[in-house]
Coordinates of N, CA and C in Angstrom, one line a residue:
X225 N 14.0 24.9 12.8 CA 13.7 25.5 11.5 C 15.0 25.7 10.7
X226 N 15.0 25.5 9.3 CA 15.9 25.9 8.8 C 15.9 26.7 7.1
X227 N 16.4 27.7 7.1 CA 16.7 28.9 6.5 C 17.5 28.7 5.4
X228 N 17.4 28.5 4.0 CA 18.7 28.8 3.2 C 18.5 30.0 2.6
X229 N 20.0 30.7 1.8 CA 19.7 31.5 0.7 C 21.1 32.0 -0.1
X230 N 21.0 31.4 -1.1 CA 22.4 31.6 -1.8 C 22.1 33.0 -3.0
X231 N 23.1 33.4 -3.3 CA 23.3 34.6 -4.1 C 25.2 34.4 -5.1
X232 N 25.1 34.9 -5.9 CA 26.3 35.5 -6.7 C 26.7 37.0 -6.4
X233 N 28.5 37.0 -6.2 CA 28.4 38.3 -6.0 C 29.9 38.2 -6.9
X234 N 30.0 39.6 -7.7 CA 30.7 39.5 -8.7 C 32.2 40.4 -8.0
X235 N 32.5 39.6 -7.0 CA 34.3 39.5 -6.6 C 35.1 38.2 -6.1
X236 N 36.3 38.4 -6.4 CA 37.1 37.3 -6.1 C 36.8 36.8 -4.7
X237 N 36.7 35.5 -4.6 CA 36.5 34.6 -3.4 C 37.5 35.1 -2.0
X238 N 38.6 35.7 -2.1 CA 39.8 36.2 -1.2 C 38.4 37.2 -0.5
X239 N 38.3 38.3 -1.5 CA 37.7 39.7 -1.2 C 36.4 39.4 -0.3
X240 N 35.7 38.4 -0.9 CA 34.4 38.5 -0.2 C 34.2 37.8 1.0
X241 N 35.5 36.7 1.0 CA 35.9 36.1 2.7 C 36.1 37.5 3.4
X242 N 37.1 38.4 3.0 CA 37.6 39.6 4.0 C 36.5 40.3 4.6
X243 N 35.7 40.2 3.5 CA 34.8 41.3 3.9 C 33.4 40.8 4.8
X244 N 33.1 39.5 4.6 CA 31.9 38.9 5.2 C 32.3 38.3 7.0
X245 N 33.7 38.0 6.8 CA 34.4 38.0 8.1 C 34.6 39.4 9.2
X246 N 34.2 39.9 8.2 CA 34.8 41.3 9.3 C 33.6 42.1 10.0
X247 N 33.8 42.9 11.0 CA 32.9 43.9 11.9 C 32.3 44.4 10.7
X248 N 32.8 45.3 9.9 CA 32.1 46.3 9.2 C 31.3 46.0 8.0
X249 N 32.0 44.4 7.4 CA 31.2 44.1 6.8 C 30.2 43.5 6.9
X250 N 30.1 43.0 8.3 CA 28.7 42.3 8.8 C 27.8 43.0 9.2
X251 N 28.5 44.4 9.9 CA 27.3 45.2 9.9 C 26.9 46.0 8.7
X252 N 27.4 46.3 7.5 CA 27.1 47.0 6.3 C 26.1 45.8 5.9
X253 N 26.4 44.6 5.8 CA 25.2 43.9 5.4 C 23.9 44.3 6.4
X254 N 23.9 43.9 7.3 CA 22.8 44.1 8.8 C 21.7 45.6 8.2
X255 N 22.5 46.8 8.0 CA 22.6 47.8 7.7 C 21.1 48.0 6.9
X256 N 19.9 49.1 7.4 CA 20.0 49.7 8.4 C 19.0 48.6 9.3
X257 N 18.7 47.8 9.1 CA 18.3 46.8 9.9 C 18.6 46.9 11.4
X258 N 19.5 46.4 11.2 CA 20.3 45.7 12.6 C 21.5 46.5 13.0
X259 N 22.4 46.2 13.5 CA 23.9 46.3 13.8 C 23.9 45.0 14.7
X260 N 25.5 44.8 14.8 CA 25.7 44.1 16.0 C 27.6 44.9 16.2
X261 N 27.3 45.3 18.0 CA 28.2 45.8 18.6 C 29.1 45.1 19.1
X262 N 30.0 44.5 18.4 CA 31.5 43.8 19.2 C 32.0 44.6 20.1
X263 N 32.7 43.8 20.7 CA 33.8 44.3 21.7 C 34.6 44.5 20.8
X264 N 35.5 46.3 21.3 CA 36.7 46.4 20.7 C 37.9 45.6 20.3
X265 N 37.7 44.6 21.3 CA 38.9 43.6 21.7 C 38.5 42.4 20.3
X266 N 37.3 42.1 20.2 CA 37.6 41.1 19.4 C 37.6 41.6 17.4
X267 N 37.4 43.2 17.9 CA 38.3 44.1 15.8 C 39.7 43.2 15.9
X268 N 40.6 43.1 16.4 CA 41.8 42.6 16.6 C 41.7 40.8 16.1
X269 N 41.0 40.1 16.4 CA 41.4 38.1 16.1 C 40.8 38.2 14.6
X270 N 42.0 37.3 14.4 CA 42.3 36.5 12.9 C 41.9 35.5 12.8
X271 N 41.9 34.9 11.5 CA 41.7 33.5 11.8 C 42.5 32.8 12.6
X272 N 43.5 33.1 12.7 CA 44.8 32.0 13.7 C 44.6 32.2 14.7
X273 N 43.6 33.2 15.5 CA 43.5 33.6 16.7 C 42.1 33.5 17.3
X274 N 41.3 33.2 16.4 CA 39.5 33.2 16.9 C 39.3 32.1 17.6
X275 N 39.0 31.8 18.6 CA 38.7 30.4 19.5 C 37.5 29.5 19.2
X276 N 37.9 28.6 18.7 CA 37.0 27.6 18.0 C 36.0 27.2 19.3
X277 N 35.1 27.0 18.6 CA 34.1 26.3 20.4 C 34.2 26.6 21.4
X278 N 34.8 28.1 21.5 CA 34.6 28.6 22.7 C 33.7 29.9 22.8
X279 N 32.9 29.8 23.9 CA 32.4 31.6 23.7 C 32.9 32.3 23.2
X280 N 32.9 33.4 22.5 CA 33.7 34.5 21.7 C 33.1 36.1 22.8
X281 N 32.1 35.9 22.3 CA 31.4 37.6 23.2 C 29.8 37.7 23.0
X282 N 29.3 38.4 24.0 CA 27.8 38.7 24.3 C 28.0 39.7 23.3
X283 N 27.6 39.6 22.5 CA 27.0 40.9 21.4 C 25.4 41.1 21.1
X284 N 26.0 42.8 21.2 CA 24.5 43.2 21.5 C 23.6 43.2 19.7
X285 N 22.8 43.0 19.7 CA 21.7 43.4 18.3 C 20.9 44.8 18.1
X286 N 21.4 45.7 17.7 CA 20.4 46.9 17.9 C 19.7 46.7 16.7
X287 N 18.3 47.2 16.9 CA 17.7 47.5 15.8 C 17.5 48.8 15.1
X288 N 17.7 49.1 14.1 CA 18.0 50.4 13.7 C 19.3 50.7 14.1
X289 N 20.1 50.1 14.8 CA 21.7 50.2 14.9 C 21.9 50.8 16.5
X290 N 20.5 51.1 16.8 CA 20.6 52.2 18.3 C 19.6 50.9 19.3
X291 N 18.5 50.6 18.8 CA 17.4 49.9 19.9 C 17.8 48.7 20.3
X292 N 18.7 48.0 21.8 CA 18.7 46.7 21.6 C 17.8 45.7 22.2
X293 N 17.8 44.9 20.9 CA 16.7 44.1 20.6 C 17.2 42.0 20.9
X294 N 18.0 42.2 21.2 CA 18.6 40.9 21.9 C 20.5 40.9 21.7
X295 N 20.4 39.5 22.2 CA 22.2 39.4 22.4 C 22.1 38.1 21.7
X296 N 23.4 38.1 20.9 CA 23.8 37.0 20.4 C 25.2 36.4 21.0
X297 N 24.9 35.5 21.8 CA 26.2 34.7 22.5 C 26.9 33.4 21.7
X298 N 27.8 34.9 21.0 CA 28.6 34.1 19.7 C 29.7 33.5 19.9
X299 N 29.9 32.1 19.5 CA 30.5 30.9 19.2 C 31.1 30.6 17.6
X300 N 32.2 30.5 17.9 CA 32.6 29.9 16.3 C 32.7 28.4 16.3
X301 N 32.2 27.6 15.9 CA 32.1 26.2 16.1 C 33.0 25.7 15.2
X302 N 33.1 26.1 13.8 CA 34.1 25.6 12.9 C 34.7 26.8 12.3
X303 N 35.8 26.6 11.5 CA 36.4 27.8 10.6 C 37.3 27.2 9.5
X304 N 37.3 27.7 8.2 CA 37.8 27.0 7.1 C 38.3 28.3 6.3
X305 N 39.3 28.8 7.1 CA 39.4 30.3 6.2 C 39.3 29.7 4.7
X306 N 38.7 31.3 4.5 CA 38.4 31.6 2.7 C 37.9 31.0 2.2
X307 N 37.0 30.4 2.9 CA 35.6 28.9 2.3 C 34.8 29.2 3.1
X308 N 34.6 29.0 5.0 CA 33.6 28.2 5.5 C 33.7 28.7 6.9
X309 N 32.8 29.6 7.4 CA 32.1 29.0 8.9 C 31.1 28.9 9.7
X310 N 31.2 28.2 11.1 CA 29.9 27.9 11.4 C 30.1 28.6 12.3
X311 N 28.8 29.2 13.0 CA 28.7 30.1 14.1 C 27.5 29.1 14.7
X312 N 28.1 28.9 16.1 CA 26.7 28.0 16.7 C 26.6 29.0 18.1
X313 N 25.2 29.6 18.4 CA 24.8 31.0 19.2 C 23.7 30.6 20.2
X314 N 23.4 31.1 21.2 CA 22.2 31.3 21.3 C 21.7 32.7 21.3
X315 N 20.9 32.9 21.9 CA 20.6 34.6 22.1 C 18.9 34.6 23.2
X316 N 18.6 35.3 23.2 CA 17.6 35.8 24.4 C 16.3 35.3 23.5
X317 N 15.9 35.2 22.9 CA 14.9 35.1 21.4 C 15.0 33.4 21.1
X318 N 16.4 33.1 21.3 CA 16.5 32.0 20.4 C 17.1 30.9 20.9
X319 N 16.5 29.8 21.6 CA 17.3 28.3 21.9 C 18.7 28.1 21.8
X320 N 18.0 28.0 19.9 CA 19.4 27.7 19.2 C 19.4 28.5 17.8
X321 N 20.8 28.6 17.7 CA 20.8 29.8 16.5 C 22.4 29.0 15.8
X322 N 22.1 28.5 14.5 CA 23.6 28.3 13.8 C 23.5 28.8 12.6
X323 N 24.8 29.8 12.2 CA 24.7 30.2 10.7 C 25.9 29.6 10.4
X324 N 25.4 29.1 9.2 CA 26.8 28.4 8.4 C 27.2 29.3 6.7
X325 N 28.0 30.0 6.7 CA 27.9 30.9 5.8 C 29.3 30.1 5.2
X326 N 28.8 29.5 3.3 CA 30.2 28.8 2.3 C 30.3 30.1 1.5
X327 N 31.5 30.1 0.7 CA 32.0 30.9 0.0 C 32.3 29.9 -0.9
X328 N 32.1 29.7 -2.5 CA 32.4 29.1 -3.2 C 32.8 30.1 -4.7
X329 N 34.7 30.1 -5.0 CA 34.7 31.0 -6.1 C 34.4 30.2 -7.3
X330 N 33.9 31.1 -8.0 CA 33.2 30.9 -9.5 C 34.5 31.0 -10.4
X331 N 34.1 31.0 -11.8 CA 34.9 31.4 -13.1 C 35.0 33.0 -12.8
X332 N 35.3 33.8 -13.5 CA 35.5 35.5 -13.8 C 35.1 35.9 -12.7
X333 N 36.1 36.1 -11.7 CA 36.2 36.6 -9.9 C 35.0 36.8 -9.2
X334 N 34.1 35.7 -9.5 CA 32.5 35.9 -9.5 C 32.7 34.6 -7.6
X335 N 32.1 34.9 -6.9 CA 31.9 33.5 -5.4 C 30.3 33.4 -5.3
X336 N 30.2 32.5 -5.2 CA 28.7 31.9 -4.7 C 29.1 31.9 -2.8
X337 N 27.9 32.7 -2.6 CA 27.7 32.8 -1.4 C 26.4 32.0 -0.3
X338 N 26.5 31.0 0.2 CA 25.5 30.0 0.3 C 25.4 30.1 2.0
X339 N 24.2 30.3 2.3 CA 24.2 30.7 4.0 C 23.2 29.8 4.2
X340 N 23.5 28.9 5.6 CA 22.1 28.0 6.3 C 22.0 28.1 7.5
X341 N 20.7 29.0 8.0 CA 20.1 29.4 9.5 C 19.6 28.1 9.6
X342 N 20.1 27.6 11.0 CA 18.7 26.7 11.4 C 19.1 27.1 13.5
X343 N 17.6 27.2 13.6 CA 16.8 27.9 14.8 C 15.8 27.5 15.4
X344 N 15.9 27.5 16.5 CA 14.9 27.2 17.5 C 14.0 28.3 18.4
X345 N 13.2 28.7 18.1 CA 12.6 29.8 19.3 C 12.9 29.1 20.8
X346 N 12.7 29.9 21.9 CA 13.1 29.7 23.1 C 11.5 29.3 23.4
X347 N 11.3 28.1 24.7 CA 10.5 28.0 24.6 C 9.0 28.5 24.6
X348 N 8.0 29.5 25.5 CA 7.4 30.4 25.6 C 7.1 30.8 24.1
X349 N 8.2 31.6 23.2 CA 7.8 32.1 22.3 C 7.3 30.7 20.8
X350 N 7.9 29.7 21.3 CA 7.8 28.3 20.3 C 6.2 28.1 20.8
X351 N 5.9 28.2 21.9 CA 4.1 27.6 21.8 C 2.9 28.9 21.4
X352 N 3.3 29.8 21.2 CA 2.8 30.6 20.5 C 2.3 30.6 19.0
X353 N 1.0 30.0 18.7 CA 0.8 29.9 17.2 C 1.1 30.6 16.0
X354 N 2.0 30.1 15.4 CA 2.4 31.1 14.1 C 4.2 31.8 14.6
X355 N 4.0 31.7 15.9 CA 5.6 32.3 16.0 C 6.5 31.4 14.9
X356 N 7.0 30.2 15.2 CA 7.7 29.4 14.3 C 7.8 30.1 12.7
X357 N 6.7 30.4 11.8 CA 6.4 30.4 10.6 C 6.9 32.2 10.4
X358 N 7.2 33.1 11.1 CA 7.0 34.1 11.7 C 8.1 34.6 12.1
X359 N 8.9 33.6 12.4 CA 10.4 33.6 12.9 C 11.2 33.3 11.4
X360 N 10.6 32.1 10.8 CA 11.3 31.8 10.0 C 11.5 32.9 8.6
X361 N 10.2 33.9 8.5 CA 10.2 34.5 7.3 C 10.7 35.7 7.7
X362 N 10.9 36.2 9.1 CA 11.8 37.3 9.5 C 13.2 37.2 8.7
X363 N 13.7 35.8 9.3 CA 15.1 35.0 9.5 C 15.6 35.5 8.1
X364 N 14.7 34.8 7.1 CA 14.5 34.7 5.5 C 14.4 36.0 4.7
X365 N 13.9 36.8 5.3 CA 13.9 38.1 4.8 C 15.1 38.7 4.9
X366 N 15.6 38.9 6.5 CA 16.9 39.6 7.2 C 18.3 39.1 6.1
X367 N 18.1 37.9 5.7 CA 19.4 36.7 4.9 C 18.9 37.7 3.5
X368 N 18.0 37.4 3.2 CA 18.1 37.9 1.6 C 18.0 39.6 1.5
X369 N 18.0 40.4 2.7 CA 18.5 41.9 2.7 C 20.0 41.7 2.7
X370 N 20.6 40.8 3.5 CA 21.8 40.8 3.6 C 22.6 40.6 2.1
X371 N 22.5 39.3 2.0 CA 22.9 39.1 0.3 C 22.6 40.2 -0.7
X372 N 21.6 40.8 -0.9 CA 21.5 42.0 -1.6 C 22.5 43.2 -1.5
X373 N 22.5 43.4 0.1 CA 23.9 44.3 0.0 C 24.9 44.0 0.5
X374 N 25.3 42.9 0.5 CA 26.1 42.5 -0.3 C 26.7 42.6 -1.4
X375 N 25.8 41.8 -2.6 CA 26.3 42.5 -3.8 C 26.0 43.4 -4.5
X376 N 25.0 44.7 -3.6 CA 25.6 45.6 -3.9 C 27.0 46.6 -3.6
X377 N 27.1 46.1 -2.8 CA 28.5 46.7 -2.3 C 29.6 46.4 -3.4
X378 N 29.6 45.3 -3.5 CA 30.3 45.3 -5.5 C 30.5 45.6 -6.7
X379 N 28.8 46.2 -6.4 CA 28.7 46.7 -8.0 C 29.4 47.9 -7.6
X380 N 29.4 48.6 -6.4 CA 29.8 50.2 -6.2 C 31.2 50.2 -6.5
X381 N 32.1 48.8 -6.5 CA 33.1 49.0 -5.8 C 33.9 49.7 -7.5

C-alpha cells in the first residue's frame, strides 16, 4: 500500500531539514500520538555518520508517548542531506515499512514537504478483511497529524 501527503511549511529548507531529521522533532510531530524512543547513542550521528543500509536501532513506538505499541527496526536506506531520505523498516505490525520524506525549498523561505509510506501488513494481520484499507487510513491520518504540526510549529516560531 502506498500513502502520500505533501504540505507547505513557511521556513527555510536548512530549518525544516534540522528539524524533521532530529529526535525531538520527530517526536514533536508524532506528538501526542505516538513517541518513538531512540537510543541515547544514536542523539549523537550526523549526517556523515548515520550508516546507510545498515540497521540503525530497535525503536520502541509508544502510544500516548508511554504504551508500547510496536518497534520500528530502523534502517536508513538512502540520505541526501537537506533534500531527501529514505527509511526502509520493518516493525512487529508491518512486513514492510518505507518512508521517503523530500524537502523541496520554495520562493519566500517557504519548503514543500512531500512524504511516501508504502507498507505491507505482516501476514496474519493482511488476511484479515478490511485490515489493509484500515491500515492505510490510520497510516494517512498519522502523516497528515504530523504535517499539521509541523507547520504549526512555524507559525509559533
Amino acid at each position: 500500500m502506498v500513502v502520500e501527503h505533501e504540505s507547505i511549511v513557511d521556513a527555510p529548507n536548512t530549518v525544516v531539514w534540522a528539524r524533521v531529521t532530529s529526535a525531538d522533532g520527530i517526536n514533536d510531530e508524532l506528538a501526542p500520538v505516538l513517541a518513538m524512543r531512540m537510543p541515547r547513542w544514536a542523539h549523537t550521528l550526523t549526517e556523515d555518520t548515520v550508516p546507510i543500509g545498515q540497521p540503525l536501532a530497535r525503536v520502541p513506538l509508544l502510544l500516548f508517548g508511554v504504551l508500547p505499541v510496536d518497534y520500528d527496526h530502523l534502517s536508513i536506506a538512502a540520505l541526501e542531506p537537506g533534500r531527501r531520505f529514505h527509511e526502509k523498516s520493518t516493525m512487529l505490525l508491518m512486513r514492510r515499512w518505507e518512508h521517503e520524506r523530500t524537502l523541496d525549498p520554495l520562493a519566500a523561505d517557504r519548503t514543500r514537504v512531500h512524504d511516501r509510506l508504502t507498507f505491507e501488513l505482516r501476514g496474519p494481520l493482511s488476511r484479515i478483511p478490511g485490515a489493509d484499507e484500515l491500515a492505510r487510513r490510520i497510516v494517512g491520518a498519522l502523516f497528515a497529524h504530523r504535517h499539521r504540526r509541523l507547520a504549526r510549529f512555524y507559525e509559533r516560531s
